[in-house]
């Protein structure tokens, strides 16, 4: 019997370009299952689609139309596919699809970017580091400060005297708030934060370390260590299992997260959450719009599906839904079901397309949620 509706969540989906619409459609299949089960619990979940990126340029003349932004600002959470593609490559930087992504991150004030790196069952041999077992770390990247946003930023001179300037600026408050995100996450995990900086060279890094040390005083139960970014790049390859939560400023986090994508060995399965203090979080798979496989039902939707799991946890406060979606993904993978990018040609493997992968995860999710309801027990 359906309970009276006690909670209502409205989401915004931004499919974007290339494989974005395909992975979002597969995720919607999983979301429909979650929605039907949640309704029985008295929780209403609904969503609407809006345009961003190249699709928005074509339809509305800009990469982030005002109606997309206002819908996103009024939502409980925002799930984005990917933006960009060769069609829009000749546009000026501020007019390109990627400008829409930077603008929505800034407008939603999502300053902390969470990127879990986990080796999923059956995908261990996909990592180039065959010896890696049990990798499970969370990278927390500062997303709205540092070198990517600092002023001045300029080009001058001509010929042999061309000159370029970028500026790295951090204010104490920007470091403090993202450090709290990392320490809180470590409390829910294995209780360790590794803060990354370049204190031997950069003034910003010296401030970074000072402020992170201060914040750590409020979390005596969490262990804090510091690593210089260059040695961290090496350690992530040598012993990624040694880390729990890794905290980094914007550019260092950008570089280390792609390195982790390589360590995990499959871009298509990696999810991310960008969160701030209030308002909706922005959730997206870390891959791009993959124009080389767009429209062919080849894209792996697991990164997008796992991003929905992060949305359920961080924006809807439904961690049991997140755990159930993650369990459904693991269940499907352990049955040997693979999209082409993660296929290994081993016996018993079943290669499926984007759509079927979404349907299989949805079925596995339905089974586990219905079992939960049948048992009427509290999940996890
Ligand atoms: P990409 O992530 O789109 O693709 C890199 C490689 O990984 C390609 O071979 C692609 O086929 C493969 N791949 C990516 N996602 C996959 C998936 N889900 N399943 C299977 N294979 C997958 O990176 P790129 O080629 O450097 O960029 C293509 C476009 O995407 C560019 O326009 C770029 O600006 C844009 N981009 C957007 C975002 C974003 O929206 N957040 C991020 C990165 C790149």
Coordinates of C-alpha atoms and ligand atoms in Angstrom, one line a residue:
X1 CA 0.0 0.0 0.0
X2 CA 1.3 3.5 -0.9
X3 CA 2.0 5.7 2.1
X4 CA 0.9 9.3 2.2
X5 CA 3.4 11.5 0.5
X6 CA 5.8 12.9 3.1
X7 CA 8.6 14.1 0.9
X8 CA 8.8 15.5 -2.6
X9 CA 11.9 15.8 -4.7
X10 CA 12.1 17.5 -8.1
X11 CA 15.2 16.9 -10.2
X12 CA 16.5 18.5 -13.3
X13 CA 18.2 16.4 -16.0
X14 CA 20.6 18.1 -18.4
X15 CA 21.5 15.4 -21.0
X16 CA 23.7 17.7 -23.1
X17 CA 25.6 16.5 -26.1
X18 CA 27.1 13.4 -27.7
X19 CA 26.6 10.3 -25.5
X20 CA 25.1 12.6 -22.8
X21 CA 21.5 11.9 -23.9
X22 CA 22.2 8.2 -24.1
X23 CA 23.7 7.7 -20.7
X24 CA 21.0 10.0 -19.1
X25 CA 18.2 8.0 -20.8
X26 CA 19.7 4.7 -19.4
X27 CA 19.9 6.4 -16.0
X28 CA 16.3 7.4 -16.3
X29 CA 15.3 3.8 -16.6
X30 CA 17.0 3.2 -13.2
X31 CA 15.4 6.3 -11.8
X32 CA 11.9 5.2 -12.8
X33 CA 12.5 2.0 -10.7
X34 CA 13.7 4.1 -7.8
X35 CA 10.7 6.4 -8.2
X36 CA 8.2 3.6 -8.1
X37 CA 9.7 2.1 -5.0
X38 CA 10.0 5.4 -3.3
X39 CA 6.3 6.2 -3.9
X40 CA 5.5 3.2 -1.7
X41 CA 7.5 4.8 1.0
X42 CA 5.7 8.1 0.7
X43 CA 8.5 9.8 -1.2
X44 CA 7.7 11.5 -4.5
X45 CA 10.5 11.8 -7.0
X46 CA 10.0 13.5 -10.3
X47 CA 12.2 15.2 -12.9
X48 CA 12.2 17.3 -16.0
X49 CA 14.8 17.7 -18.8
X50 CA 16.4 21.0 -19.9
X51 CA 19.1 21.9 -22.3
X52 CA 22.8 22.8 -21.8
X53 CA 25.9 22.9 -23.9
X54 CA 25.9 22.5 -27.7
X55 CA 22.2 21.4 -27.7
X56 CA 21.3 24.7 -25.9
X57 CA 23.5 26.7 -28.3
X58 CA 21.5 25.2 -31.2
X59 CA 18.1 25.6 -29.7
X60 CA 18.4 28.8 -27.6
X61 CA 21.6 30.6 -28.8
X62 CA 23.7 30.1 -25.7
X63 CA 25.2 27.2 -23.7
X64 CA 23.3 28.0 -20.5
X65 CA 19.8 29.4 -21.2
X66 CA 18.2 31.4 -18.4
X67 CA 15.3 28.9 -18.1
X68 CA 17.8 26.0 -17.6
X69 CA 19.6 27.9 -14.9
X70 CA 16.4 28.9 -13.1
X71 CA 15.0 25.3 -13.3
X72 CA 18.3 24.0 -11.9
X73 CA 18.3 26.6 -9.1
X74 CA 14.9 25.5 -8.0
X75 CA 15.6 21.7 -8.1
X76 CA 16.6 19.3 -5.3
X77 CA 19.5 18.0 -7.5
X78 CA 20.8 18.3 -11.0
X79 CA 22.1 15.4 -13.1
X80 CA 24.2 16.2 -16.2
X81 CA 25.3 14.0 -19.0
X82 CA 28.2 15.6 -20.9
X83 CA 28.7 18.7 -23.1
X84 CA 30.8 19.5 -26.2
X85 CA 31.6 18.2 -29.6
X86 CA 33.4 19.0 -32.8
X87 CA 30.4 20.9 -34.1
X88 CA 31.0 23.8 -31.6
X89 CA 34.8 23.6 -31.5
X90 CA 35.3 26.8 -33.6
X91 CA 33.3 29.0 -31.3
X92 CA 35.1 31.5 -29.0
X93 CA 35.8 30.0 -25.5
X94 CA 33.0 32.0 -23.7
X95 CA 30.5 30.8 -26.3
X96 CA 31.4 27.1 -26.3
X97 CA 29.4 24.3 -24.7
X98 CA 32.0 24.0 -21.9
X99 CA 31.3 27.6 -20.9
X100 CA 27.7 26.4 -19.9
X101 CA 29.3 23.8 -17.6
X102 CA 31.6 26.3 -15.8
X103 CA 28.7 28.9 -15.6
X104 CA 26.3 26.4 -14.0
X105 CA 28.9 25.2 -11.5
X106 CA 29.6 28.8 -10.5
X107 CA 25.9 29.8 -10.4
X108 CA 25.0 26.9 -8.1
X109 CA 28.1 27.7 -5.9
X110 CA 29.1 24.0 -5.9
X111 CA 32.7 24.4 -4.6
X112 CA 33.5 20.8 -3.6
X113 CA 33.8 18.2 -6.3
X114 CA 33.7 14.6 -5.0
X115 CA 35.1 11.9 -7.2
X116 CA 35.1 8.3 -5.8
X117 CA 37.6 6.0 -7.3
X118 CA 36.6 2.4 -6.7
X119 CA 37.5 -0.8 -8.4
X120 CA 34.2 -2.5 -9.3
X121 CA 33.9 -6.3 -9.1
X122 CA 35.2 -8.0 -12.3
X123 CA 36.9 -4.9 -13.5
X124 CA 40.2 -5.3 -11.5
X125 CA 42.1 -6.5 -14.5
X126 CA 41.0 -3.3 -16.4
X127 CA 43.3 -1.3 -14.2
X128 CA 46.8 -1.0 -15.8
X129 CA 48.0 -1.7 -12.3
X130 CA 47.2 -5.4 -12.1
X131 CA 48.3 -5.7 -8.5
X132 CA 45.7 -3.2 -7.3
X133 CA 43.1 -4.8 -5.0
X134 CA 40.4 -3.1 -3.0
X135 CA 41.0 0.5 -4.2
X136 CA 38.4 2.7 -2.7
X137 CA 39.2 6.4 -2.3
X138 CA 37.4 9.7 -2.5
X139 CA 39.0 12.7 -4.1
X140 CA 37.6 16.0 -2.9
X141 CA 38.6 18.8 -5.3
X142 CA 38.1 22.5 -4.7
X143 CA 36.1 23.6 -7.7
X144 CA 35.5 27.3 -7.8
X145 CA 38.8 28.9 -6.8
X146 CA 42.5 28.9 -7.6
X147 CA 44.3 29.2 -10.9
X148 CA 41.2 28.6 -13.1
X149 CA 39.4 31.6 -11.7
X150 CA 42.1 34.0 -10.4
X151 CA 42.6 37.5 -11.9
X152 CA 44.6 38.9 -13.7
X153 CA 44.5 36.5 -16.6
X154 CA 46.0 38.0 -19.7
X155 CA 48.0 37.8 -22.9
X156 CA 50.3 40.6 -24.1
X157 CA 53.2 41.2 -26.4
X158 CA 53.9 39.9 -29.9
X159 CA 56.3 37.7 -31.7
X160 CA 59.2 36.6 -29.5
X161 CA 58.0 38.8 -26.6
X162 CA 54.6 37.1 -26.1
X163 CA 53.7 36.8 -22.5
X164 CA 50.8 35.1 -20.6
X165 CA 49.6 35.5 -17.0
X166 CA 47.4 33.3 -14.9
X167 CA 46.9 33.9 -11.2
X168 CA 46.4 31.5 -8.3
X169 CA 44.4 33.0 -5.5
X170 CA 42.9 31.3 -2.4
X171 CA 41.0 33.0 0.4
X172 CA 41.0 31.3 3.8
X173 CA 37.3 30.7 3.7
X174 CA 37.5 28.9 0.3
X175 CA 40.0 26.4 1.8
X176 CA 38.2 26.1 5.1
X177 CA 34.8 25.1 3.6
X178 CA 36.1 22.4 1.3
X179 CA 38.4 21.0 4.0
X180 CA 35.2 20.6 6.2
X181 CA 33.7 18.6 3.3
X182 CA 36.7 16.3 3.2
X183 CA 36.8 15.8 7.0
X184 CA 33.1 15.0 7.2
X185 CA 33.5 12.5 4.4
X186 CA 36.4 10.9 6.1
X187 CA 34.3 10.4 9.2
X188 CA 31.8 8.4 7.2
X189 CA 34.6 6.4 5.6
X190 CA 37.9 5.1 7.1
X191 CA 38.8 8.3 9.0
X192 CA 41.8 9.6 7.1
X193 CA 42.4 12.7 5.0
X194 CA 45.5 13.2 2.8
X195 CA 45.8 16.9 1.9
X196 CA 47.7 17.7 -1.3
X197 CA 49.7 20.9 -1.8
X198 CA 53.0 22.3 -3.1
X199 CA 54.0 24.0 0.0
X200 CA 57.7 24.0 -0.8
X201 CA 57.1 26.4 -3.7
X202 CA 53.7 28.1 -3.6
X203 CA 52.4 30.7 -1.1
X204 CA 48.8 29.5 -1.8
X205 CA 49.9 26.0 -0.7
X206 CA 51.4 27.3 2.5
X207 CA 48.0 28.9 3.4
X208 CA 46.2 25.8 2.2
X209 CA 48.3 23.6 4.7
X210 CA 47.8 26.1 7.5
X211 CA 44.0 26.3 7.2
X212 CA 43.7 22.5 6.7
X213 CA 45.7 22.0 9.9
X214 CA 43.3 24.4 11.7
X215 CA 40.2 22.7 10.4
X216 CA 41.6 19.3 11.5
X217 CA 41.5 20.4 15.1
X218 CA 37.7 20.1 14.9
X219 CA 38.1 16.4 13.8
X220 CA 40.4 14.8 16.4
X221 CA 39.0 11.4 15.3
X222 CA 40.2 11.9 11.7
X223 CA 43.9 11.3 10.8
X224 CA 45.5 14.0 8.7
X225 CA 48.6 13.7 6.5
X226 CA 50.0 16.0 3.9
X227 CA 51.6 15.1 0.6
X228 CA 53.3 17.3 -2.0
X229 CA 51.4 17.0 -5.3
X230 CA 54.4 15.6 -7.3
X231 CA 55.0 12.8 -4.9
X232 CA 51.2 12.2 -4.6
X233 CA 51.1 11.7 -8.4
X234 CA 53.6 8.9 -7.9
X235 CA 52.0 7.4 -4.8
X236 CA 48.6 7.1 -6.5
X237 CA 50.2 4.8 -9.0
X238 CA 52.4 2.9 -6.5
X239 CA 49.9 2.4 -3.6
X240 CA 46.4 3.9 -4.3
X241 CA 44.9 1.6 -1.6
X242 CA 46.8 3.6 1.1
X243 CA 44.4 6.5 0.7
X244 CA 40.9 7.2 2.0
X245 CA 39.9 10.9 1.3
X246 CA 42.3 13.0 -0.8
X247 CA 41.8 16.8 -0.6
X248 CA 43.2 19.0 -3.3
X249 CA 42.9 22.5 -4.7
X250 CA 41.3 23.0 -8.1
X251 CA 44.2 22.3 -10.6
X252 CA 45.9 19.7 -8.6
X253 CA 42.6 17.9 -8.1
X254 CA 41.8 18.2 -11.8
X255 CA 45.1 16.4 -12.7
X256 CA 44.9 13.8 -10.0
X257 CA 41.4 12.9 -10.8
X258 CA 42.3 12.1 -14.4
X259 CA 45.2 10.0 -13.1
X260 CA 42.7 8.1 -10.9
X261 CA 40.5 7.5 -14.0
X262 CA 43.6 5.8 -15.5
X263 CA 44.2 3.8 -12.3
X264 CA 40.7 2.6 -12.2
X265 CA 41.0 1.8 -15.9
X266 CA 37.6 2.7 -17.1
X267 CA 36.4 6.3 -17.6
X268 CA 32.8 5.2 -18.3
X269 CA 32.2 4.0 -14.7
X270 CA 33.4 7.0 -12.8
X271 CA 30.8 9.3 -11.1
X272 CA 31.1 12.7 -9.5
X273 CA 29.2 15.1 -7.3
X274 CA 29.7 18.9 -7.0
X275 CA 28.2 20.3 -3.9
X276 CA 28.1 23.6 -2.0
X277 CA 26.5 24.8 1.3
X278 CA 23.0 25.1 0.1
X279 CA 21.0 24.7 -3.1
X280 CA 21.1 21.7 -5.4
X281 CA 24.2 19.7 -6.0
X282 CA 25.4 19.0 -9.6
X283 CA 26.1 15.4 -10.5
X284 CA 27.8 14.1 -13.6
X285 CA 29.8 11.2 -14.9
X286 CA 33.4 12.3 -15.4
X287 CA 33.6 11.4 -19.0
X288 CA 33.0 13.8 -21.9
X289 CA 30.6 13.6 -24.8
X290 CA 32.6 10.9 -26.7
X291 CA 31.6 12.0 -30.2
X292 CA 33.4 9.0 -31.6
X293 CA 30.7 6.6 -30.2
X294 CA 27.7 8.9 -29.9
X295 CA 24.4 7.6 -31.2
X296 CA 25.6 4.0 -31.5
X297 CA 24.3 2.6 -28.2
X298 CA 27.9 1.9 -27.2
X299 CA 28.4 4.3 -24.3
X300 CA 28.8 2.9 -20.8
X301 CA 26.0 4.5 -18.6
X302 CA 27.4 3.3 -15.3
X303 CA 29.2 6.6 -14.5
X304 CA 25.9 8.4 -15.0
X305 CA 23.9 5.8 -13.0
X306 CA 26.4 6.0 -10.1
X307 CA 26.2 9.8 -10.3
X308 CA 22.5 9.4 -9.6
X309 CA 23.4 7.3 -6.6
X310 CA 25.5 10.2 -5.3
X311 CA 22.6 12.5 -5.9
X312 CA 20.3 10.3 -3.8
X313 CA 22.9 10.3 -1.0
X314 CA 24.0 14.0 -1.0
X315 CA 21.0 15.9 -2.3
X316 CA 18.0 13.8 -1.3
X317 CA 19.5 12.4 1.9
X318 CA 18.5 8.9 0.8
X319 CA 21.7 6.9 1.4
X320 CA 19.8 3.6 1.3
X321 CA 18.8 4.3 -2.3
X322 CA 22.4 5.1 -3.1
X323 CA 23.6 1.9 -1.6
X324 CA 20.9 -0.1 -3.4
X325 CA 21.9 1.5 -6.8
X326 CA 25.6 0.7 -6.2
X327 CA 24.7 -2.8 -5.2
X328 CA 22.6 -3.2 -8.4
X329 CA 25.6 -2.0 -10.5
X330 CA 27.9 -4.5 -8.8
X331 CA 25.3 -7.3 -9.1
X332 CA 25.0 -6.7 -12.9
X333 CA 28.8 -6.6 -13.3
X334 CA 29.3 -9.7 -11.3
X335 CA 27.0 -11.5 -13.7
X336 CA 29.6 -10.7 -16.4
X337 CA 27.4 -8.1 -18.1
X338 CA 29.6 -5.5 -19.9
X339 CA 29.4 -2.6 -22.3
X340 CA 32.1 -2.8 -25.0
X341 CA 34.5 -0.4 -23.3
X342 CA 34.9 -2.7 -20.2
X343 CA 34.7 -6.0 -22.1
X344 CA 37.7 -8.3 -21.7
X345 CA 36.7 -11.2 -24.0
X346 CA 36.5 -13.6 -21.1
X347 CA 34.2 -16.7 -21.2
X348 CA 30.7 -16.0 -19.8
X349 CA 30.9 -12.3 -20.6
X350 CA 27.7 -10.7 -22.1
X351 CA 28.2 -7.6 -24.1
X352 CA 25.3 -5.2 -24.0
X353 CA 24.5 -1.7 -25.3
X354 CA 23.8 1.5 -23.3
X355 CA 20.1 0.9 -23.1
X356 CA 20.2 -2.8 -22.0
X357 CA 22.8 -2.0 -19.4
X358 CA 20.4 0.6 -17.9
X359 CA 17.5 -2.0 -18.1
X360 CA 19.6 -4.6 -16.3
X361 CA 20.6 -2.3 -13.5
X362 CA 17.0 -1.2 -13.1
X363 CA 15.9 -4.8 -12.8
X364 CA 18.5 -5.6 -10.2
X365 CA 17.5 -2.5 -8.3
X366 CA 13.8 -3.4 -8.4
X367 CA 14.6 -6.8 -7.0
X368 CA 16.7 -5.4 -4.1
X369 CA 14.2 -2.6 -3.3
X370 CA 11.2 -4.9 -3.4
X371 CA 13.0 -7.4 -1.2
X372 CA 13.6 -4.5 1.3
X373 CA 10.0 -3.6 1.2
X374 CA 8.8 -7.1 1.5
X375 CA 11.0 -7.6 4.6
X376 CA 10.0 -4.1 5.8
X377 CA 13.4 -3.6 7.2
X378 CA 15.7 -0.7 7.4
X379 CA 18.3 -0.9 4.7
X380 CA 21.9 -0.6 5.9
Ligands
LIG1 P1 35.7 11.8 -23.7 O1 35.6 11.5 -22.2 O2 34.5 12.3 -24.3 O3 36.2 10.5 -24.5 C1 37.5 9.9 -24.2 C2 37.5 8.5 -24.7 O4 36.8 7.7 -23.8 C3 36.8 8.2 -26.1 O5 37.5 7.2 -26.7 C4 35.4 7.8 -25.7 O6 34.8 7.0 -26.7 C5 35.7 7.1 -24.4 N1 34.5 7.2 -23.5 C6 34.2 8.3 -22.8 N2 33.1 8.0 -22.1 C7 32.7 6.8 -22.4 C8 31.6 6.0 -22.0 N3 30.6 6.4 -21.1 N4 31.5 4.7 -22.5 C9 32.4 4.3 -23.3 N5 33.5 5.0 -23.7 C10 33.6 6.2 -23.3 O7 36.9 12.9 -23.8 P2 37.3 13.7 -25.1 O8 37.3 12.8 -26.3 O9 38.6 14.3 -24.7 O10 36.3 14.9 -25.3 C11 35.2 14.8 -26.2 C12 34.3 16.0 -26.0 O11 33.8 16.0 -24.6 C13 35.0 17.4 -26.1 O12 34.2 18.3 -26.8 C14 35.3 17.8 -24.7 O13 35.4 19.2 -24.6 C15 34.1 17.3 -24.0 N6 34.2 17.0 -22.6 C16 33.2 17.3 -21.8 C17 33.2 17.0 -20.4 C18 32.0 17.2 -19.6 O14 30.9 17.5 -20.1 N7 32.1 17.2 -18.3 C19 34.3 16.4 -19.9 C20 35.4 16.1 -20.7 C21 35.3 16.4 -22.1

